[in-house]
PDB file of C-alpha atoms in Angstrom:
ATOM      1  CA  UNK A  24      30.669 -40.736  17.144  1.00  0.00           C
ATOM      2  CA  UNK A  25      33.318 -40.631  14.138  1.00  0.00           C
ATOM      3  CA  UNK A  26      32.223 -38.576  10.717  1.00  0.00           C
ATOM      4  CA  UNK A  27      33.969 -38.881   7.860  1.00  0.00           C
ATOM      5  CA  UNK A  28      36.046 -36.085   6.796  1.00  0.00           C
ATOM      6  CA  UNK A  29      33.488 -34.932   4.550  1.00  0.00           C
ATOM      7  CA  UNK A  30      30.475 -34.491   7.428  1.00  0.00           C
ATOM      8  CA  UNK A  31      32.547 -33.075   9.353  1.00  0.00           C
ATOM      9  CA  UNK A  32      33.367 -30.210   7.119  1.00  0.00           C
ATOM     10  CA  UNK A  33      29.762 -30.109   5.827  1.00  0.00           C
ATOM     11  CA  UNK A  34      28.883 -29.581   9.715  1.00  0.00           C
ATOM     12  CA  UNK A  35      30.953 -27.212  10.303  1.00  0.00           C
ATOM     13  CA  UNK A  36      30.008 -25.120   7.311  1.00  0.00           C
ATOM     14  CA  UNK A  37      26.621 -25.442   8.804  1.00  0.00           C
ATOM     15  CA  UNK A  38      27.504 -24.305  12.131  1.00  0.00           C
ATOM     16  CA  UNK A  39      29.561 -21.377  10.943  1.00  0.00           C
ATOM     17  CA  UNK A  40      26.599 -20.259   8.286  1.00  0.00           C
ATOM     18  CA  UNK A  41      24.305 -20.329  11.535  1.00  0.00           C
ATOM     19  CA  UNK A  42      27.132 -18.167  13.550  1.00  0.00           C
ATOM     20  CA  UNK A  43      26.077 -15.443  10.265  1.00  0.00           C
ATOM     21  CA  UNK A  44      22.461 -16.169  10.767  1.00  0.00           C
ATOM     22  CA  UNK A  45      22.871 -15.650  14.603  1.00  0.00           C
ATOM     23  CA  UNK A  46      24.689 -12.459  13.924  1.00  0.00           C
ATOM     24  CA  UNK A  47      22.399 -10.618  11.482  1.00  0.00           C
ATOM     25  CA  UNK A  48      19.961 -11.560  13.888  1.00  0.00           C
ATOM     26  CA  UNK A  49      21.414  -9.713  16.833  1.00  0.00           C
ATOM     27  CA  UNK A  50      22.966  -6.155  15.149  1.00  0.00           C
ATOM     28  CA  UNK A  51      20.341  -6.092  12.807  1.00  0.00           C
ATOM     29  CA  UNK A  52      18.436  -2.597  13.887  1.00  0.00           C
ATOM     30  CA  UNK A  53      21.009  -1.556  16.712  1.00  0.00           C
ATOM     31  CA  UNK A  54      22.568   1.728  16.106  1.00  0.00           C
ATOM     32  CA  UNK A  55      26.569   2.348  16.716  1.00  0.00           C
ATOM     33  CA  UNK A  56      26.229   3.274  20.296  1.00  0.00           C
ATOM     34  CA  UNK A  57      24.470   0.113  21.110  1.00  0.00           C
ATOM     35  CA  UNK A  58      26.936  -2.018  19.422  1.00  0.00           C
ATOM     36  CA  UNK A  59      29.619  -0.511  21.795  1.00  0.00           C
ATOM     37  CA  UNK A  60      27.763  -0.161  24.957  1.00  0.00           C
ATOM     38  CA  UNK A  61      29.928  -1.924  27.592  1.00  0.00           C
ATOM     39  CA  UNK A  62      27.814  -2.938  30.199  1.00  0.00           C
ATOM     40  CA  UNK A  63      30.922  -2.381  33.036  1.00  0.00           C
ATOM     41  CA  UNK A  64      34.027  -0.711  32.250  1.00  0.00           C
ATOM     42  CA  UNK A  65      36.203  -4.119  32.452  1.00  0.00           C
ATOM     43  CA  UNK A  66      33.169  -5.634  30.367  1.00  0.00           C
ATOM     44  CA  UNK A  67      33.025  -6.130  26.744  1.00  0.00           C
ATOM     45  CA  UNK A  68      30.446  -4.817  24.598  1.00  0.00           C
ATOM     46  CA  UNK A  69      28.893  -6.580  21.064  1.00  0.00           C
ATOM     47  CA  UNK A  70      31.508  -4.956  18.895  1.00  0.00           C
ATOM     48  CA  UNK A  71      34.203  -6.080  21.607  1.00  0.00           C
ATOM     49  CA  UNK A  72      33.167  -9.487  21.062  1.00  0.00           C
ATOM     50  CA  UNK A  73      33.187  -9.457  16.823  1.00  0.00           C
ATOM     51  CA  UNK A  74      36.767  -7.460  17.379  1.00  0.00           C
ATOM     52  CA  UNK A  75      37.897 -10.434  19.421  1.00  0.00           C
ATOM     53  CA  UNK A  76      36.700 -12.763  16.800  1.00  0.00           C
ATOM     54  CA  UNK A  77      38.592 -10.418  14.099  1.00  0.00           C
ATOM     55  CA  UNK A  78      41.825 -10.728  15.911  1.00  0.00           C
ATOM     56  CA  UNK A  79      41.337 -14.633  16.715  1.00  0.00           C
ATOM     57  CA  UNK A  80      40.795 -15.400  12.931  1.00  0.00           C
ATOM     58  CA  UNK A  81      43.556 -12.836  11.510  1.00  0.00           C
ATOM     59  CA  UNK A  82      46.100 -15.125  13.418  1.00  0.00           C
ATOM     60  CA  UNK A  83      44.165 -18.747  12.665  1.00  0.00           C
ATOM     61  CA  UNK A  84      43.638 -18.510   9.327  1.00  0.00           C
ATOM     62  CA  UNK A  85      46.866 -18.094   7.988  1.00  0.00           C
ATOM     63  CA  UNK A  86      48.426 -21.057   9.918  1.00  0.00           C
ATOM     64  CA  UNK A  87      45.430 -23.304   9.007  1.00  0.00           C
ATOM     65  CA  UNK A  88      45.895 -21.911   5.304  1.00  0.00           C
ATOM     66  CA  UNK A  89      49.551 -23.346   5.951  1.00  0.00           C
ATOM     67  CA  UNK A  90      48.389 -26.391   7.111  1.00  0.00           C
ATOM     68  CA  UNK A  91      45.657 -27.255   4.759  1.00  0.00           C
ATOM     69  CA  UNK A  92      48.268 -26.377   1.537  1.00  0.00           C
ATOM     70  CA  UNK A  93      51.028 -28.829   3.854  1.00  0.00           C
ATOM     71  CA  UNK A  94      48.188 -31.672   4.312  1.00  0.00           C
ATOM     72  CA  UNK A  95      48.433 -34.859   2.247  1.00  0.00           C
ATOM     73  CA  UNK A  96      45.389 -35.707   0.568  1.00  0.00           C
ATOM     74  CA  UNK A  97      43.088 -38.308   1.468  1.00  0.00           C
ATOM     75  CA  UNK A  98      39.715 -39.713   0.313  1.00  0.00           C
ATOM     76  CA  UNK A  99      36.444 -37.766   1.651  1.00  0.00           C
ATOM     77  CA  UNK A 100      34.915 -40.863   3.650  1.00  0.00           C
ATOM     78  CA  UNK A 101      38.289 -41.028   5.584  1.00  0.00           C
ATOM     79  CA  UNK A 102      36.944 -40.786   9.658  1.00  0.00           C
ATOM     80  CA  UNK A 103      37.902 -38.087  11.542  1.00  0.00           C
ATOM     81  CA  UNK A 104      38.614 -38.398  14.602  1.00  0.00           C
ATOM     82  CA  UNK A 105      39.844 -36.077  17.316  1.00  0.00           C
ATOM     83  CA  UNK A 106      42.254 -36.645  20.495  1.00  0.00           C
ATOM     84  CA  UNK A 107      41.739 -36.353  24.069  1.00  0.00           C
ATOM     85  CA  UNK A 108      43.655 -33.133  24.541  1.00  0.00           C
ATOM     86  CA  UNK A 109      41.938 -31.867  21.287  1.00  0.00           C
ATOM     87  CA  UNK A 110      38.063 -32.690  22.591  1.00  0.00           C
ATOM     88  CA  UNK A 111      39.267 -31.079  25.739  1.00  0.00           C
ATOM     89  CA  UNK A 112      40.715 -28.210  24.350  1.00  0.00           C
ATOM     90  CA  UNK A 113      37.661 -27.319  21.961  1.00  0.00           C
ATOM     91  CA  UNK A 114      35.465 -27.926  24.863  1.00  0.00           C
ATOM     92  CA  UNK A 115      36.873 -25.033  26.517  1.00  0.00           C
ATOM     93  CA  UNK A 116      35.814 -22.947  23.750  1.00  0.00           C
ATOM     94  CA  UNK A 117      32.235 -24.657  23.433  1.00  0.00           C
ATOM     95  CA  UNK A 118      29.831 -22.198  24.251  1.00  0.00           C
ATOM     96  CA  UNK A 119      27.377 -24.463  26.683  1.00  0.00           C
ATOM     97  CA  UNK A 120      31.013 -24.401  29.109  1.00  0.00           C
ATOM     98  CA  UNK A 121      31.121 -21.750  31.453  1.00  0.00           C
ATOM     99  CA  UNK A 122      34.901 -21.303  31.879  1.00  0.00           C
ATOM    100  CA  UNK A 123      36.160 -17.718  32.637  1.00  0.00           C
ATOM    101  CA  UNK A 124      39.119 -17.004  31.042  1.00  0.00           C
ATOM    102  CA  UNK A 125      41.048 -14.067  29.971  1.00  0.00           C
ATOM    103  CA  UNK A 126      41.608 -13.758  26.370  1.00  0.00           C
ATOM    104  CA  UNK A 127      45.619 -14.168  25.264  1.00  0.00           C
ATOM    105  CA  UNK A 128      47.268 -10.907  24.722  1.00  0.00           C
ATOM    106  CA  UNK A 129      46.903 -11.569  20.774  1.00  0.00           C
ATOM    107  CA  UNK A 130      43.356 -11.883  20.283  1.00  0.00           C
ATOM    108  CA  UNK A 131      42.158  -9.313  23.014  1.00  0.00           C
ATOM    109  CA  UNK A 132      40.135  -6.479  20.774  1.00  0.00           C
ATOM    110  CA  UNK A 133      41.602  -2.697  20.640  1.00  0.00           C
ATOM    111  CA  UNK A 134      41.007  -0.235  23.300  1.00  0.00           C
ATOM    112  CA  UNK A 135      38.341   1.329  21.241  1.00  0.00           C
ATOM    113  CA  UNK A 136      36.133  -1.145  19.151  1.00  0.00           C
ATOM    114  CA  UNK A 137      34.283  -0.369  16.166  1.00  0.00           C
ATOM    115  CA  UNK A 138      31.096  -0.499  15.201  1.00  0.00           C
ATOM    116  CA  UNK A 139      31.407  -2.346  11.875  1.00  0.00           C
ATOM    117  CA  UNK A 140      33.307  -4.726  13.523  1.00  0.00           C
ATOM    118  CA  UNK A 141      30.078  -7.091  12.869  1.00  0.00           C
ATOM    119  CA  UNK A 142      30.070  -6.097   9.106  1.00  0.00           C
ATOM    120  CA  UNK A 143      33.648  -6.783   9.379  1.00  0.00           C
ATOM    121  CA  UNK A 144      33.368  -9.938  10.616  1.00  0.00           C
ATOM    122  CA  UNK A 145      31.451 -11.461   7.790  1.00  0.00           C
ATOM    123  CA  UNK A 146      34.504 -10.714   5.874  1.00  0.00           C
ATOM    124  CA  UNK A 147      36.831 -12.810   7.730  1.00  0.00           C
ATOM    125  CA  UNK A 148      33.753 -15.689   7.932  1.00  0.00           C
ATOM    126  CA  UNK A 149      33.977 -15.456   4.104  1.00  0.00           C
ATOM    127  CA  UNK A 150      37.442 -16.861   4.575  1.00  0.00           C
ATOM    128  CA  UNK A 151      36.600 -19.793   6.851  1.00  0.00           C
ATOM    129  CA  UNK A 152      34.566 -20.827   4.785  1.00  0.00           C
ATOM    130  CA  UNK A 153      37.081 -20.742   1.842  1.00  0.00           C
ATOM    131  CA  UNK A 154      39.435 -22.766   4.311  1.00  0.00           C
ATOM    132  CA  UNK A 155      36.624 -25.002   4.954  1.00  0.00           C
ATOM    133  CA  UNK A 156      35.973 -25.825   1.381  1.00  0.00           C
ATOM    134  CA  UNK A 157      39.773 -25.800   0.937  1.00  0.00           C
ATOM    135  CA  UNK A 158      40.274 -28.432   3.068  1.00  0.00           C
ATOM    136  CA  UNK A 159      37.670 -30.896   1.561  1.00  0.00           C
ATOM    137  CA  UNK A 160      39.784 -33.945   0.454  1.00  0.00           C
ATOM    138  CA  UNK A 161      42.689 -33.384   2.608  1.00  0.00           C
ATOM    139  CA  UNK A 162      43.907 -35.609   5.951  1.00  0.00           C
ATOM    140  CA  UNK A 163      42.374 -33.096   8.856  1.00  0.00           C
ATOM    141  CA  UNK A 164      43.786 -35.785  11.497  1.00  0.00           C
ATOM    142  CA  UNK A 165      47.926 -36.085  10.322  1.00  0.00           C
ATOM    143  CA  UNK A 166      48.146 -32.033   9.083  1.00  0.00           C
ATOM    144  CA  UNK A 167      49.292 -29.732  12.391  1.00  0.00           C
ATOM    145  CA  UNK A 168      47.969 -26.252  13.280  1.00  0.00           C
ATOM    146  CA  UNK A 169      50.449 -24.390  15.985  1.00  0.00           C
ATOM    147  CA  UNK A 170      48.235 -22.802  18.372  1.00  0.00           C
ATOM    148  CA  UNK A 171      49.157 -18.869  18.621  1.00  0.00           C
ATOM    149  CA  UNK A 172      48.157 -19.022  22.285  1.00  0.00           C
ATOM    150  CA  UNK A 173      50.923 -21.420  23.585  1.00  0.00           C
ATOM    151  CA  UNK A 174      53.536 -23.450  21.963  1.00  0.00           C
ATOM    152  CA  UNK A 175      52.511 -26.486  23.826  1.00  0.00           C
ATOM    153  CA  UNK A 176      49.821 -26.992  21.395  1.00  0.00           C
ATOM    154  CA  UNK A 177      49.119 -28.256  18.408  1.00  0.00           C
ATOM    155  CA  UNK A 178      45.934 -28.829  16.848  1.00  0.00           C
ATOM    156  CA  UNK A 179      44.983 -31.448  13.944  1.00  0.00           C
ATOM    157  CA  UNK A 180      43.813 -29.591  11.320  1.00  0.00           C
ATOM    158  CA  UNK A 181      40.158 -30.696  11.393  1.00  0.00           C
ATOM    159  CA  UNK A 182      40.453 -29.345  15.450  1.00  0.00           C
ATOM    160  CA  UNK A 183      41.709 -26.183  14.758  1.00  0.00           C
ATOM    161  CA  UNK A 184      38.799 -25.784  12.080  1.00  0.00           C
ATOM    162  CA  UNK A 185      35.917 -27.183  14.822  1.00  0.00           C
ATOM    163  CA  UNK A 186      38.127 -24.833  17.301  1.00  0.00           C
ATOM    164  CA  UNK A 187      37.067 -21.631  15.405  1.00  0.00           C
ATOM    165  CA  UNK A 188      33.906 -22.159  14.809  1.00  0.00           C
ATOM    166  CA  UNK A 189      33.174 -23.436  18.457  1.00  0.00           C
ATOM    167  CA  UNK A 190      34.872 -20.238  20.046  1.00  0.00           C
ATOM    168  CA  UNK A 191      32.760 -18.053  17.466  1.00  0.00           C
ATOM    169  CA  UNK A 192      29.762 -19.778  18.731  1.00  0.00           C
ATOM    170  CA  UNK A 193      30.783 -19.129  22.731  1.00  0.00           C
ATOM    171  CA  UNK A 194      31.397 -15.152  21.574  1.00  0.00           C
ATOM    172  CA  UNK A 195      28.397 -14.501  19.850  1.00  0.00           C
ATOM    173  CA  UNK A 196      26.420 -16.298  22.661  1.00  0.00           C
ATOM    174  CA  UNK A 197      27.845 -13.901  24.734  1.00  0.00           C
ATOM    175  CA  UNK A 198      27.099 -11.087  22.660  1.00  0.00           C
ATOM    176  CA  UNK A 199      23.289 -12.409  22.044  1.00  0.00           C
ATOM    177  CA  UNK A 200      23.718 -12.044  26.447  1.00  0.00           C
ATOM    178  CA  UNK A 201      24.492  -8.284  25.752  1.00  0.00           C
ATOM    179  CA  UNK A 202      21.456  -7.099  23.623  1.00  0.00           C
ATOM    180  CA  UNK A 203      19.177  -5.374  25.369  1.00  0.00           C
ATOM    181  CA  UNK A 204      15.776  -4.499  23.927  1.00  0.00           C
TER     182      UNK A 204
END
């Protein structure tokens, strides 16, 4: 199905406003220890998982921030429409795949995680969102993110932004997996 530019965007503001919602929903009420409980030593725990989003963002944002300023402008019913190796790649990231994977050496969260790393989070989804609405009116198809994982790749800019919020999605699944009441 091709969106223009502009539902894209608007659906991925959606999505990542519901990756909030989901969150509130899941630390609300747990205490610190809870948040870091690893349920097996090489397991992560629900901070583990926001510190992995923390990393992933800290080194995505500032090269879609590049690409978003670089992008030519173009009008807001323009179709987006994503490539092959883009649908594929985001797919790996979706959270209704089960693909096993470690996470690259850059975005793997520190020894220790800590528990505000939720609170923290919010923070740095305060930013996508400003790169969301930043990107309203430009050309997400022509404008290139790098990916920080391999040189390989590059993203369009609307598939780096549909990257993010898909691989937030698959992390705080995982974390929603971890609660235990």
């Amino acid at each position: 199905m091709t969106q223009s530019s502009k539902q894209f965007l608007e659906g991925l503001e959606q999505s990542a406003n519901e990756v909030v919602r989901r969150t509130r929903e899941l630390v609300g009420g747990l205490t610190p220890e809870e948040l870091l409980r690893r349920p097996a030593p090489d397991r992560w725990s629900i901070a583990d998982c926001y510190e992995h989003l923390i990393r992933s963002s800290e080194v995505y944002h500032p090269l879609i921030r590049r690409a978003v300023e670089e992008a030519s402008a173009a009008p807001p019913d323009q179709p987006f429409r994503k490539t092959w190796p883009a649908r594929f790649f985001i797919s790996m990231a979706d959270d209704r795949v089960r693909v096993k994977a470690k996470a690259p050496r850059a975005f793997v969260p520190p020894a220790q995680a800590r528990p505000d790393a939720p609170e923290r989070f919010y923070q740095i989804q305060q930013e996508y969102l400003e790169i969301l609405r930043a990107a309203a009116g430009k050309d997400l198809s022509s404008a290139r993110v790098p990916s920080p994982a391999t040189r390989l790749l590059k993203l369009s800019l609307g598939a780096a932004l549909e990257l993010l919020v898909r691989h937030q999605q698959r992390h705080v699944k995982q974390a929603e997996a971890l609660r235990v009441d």
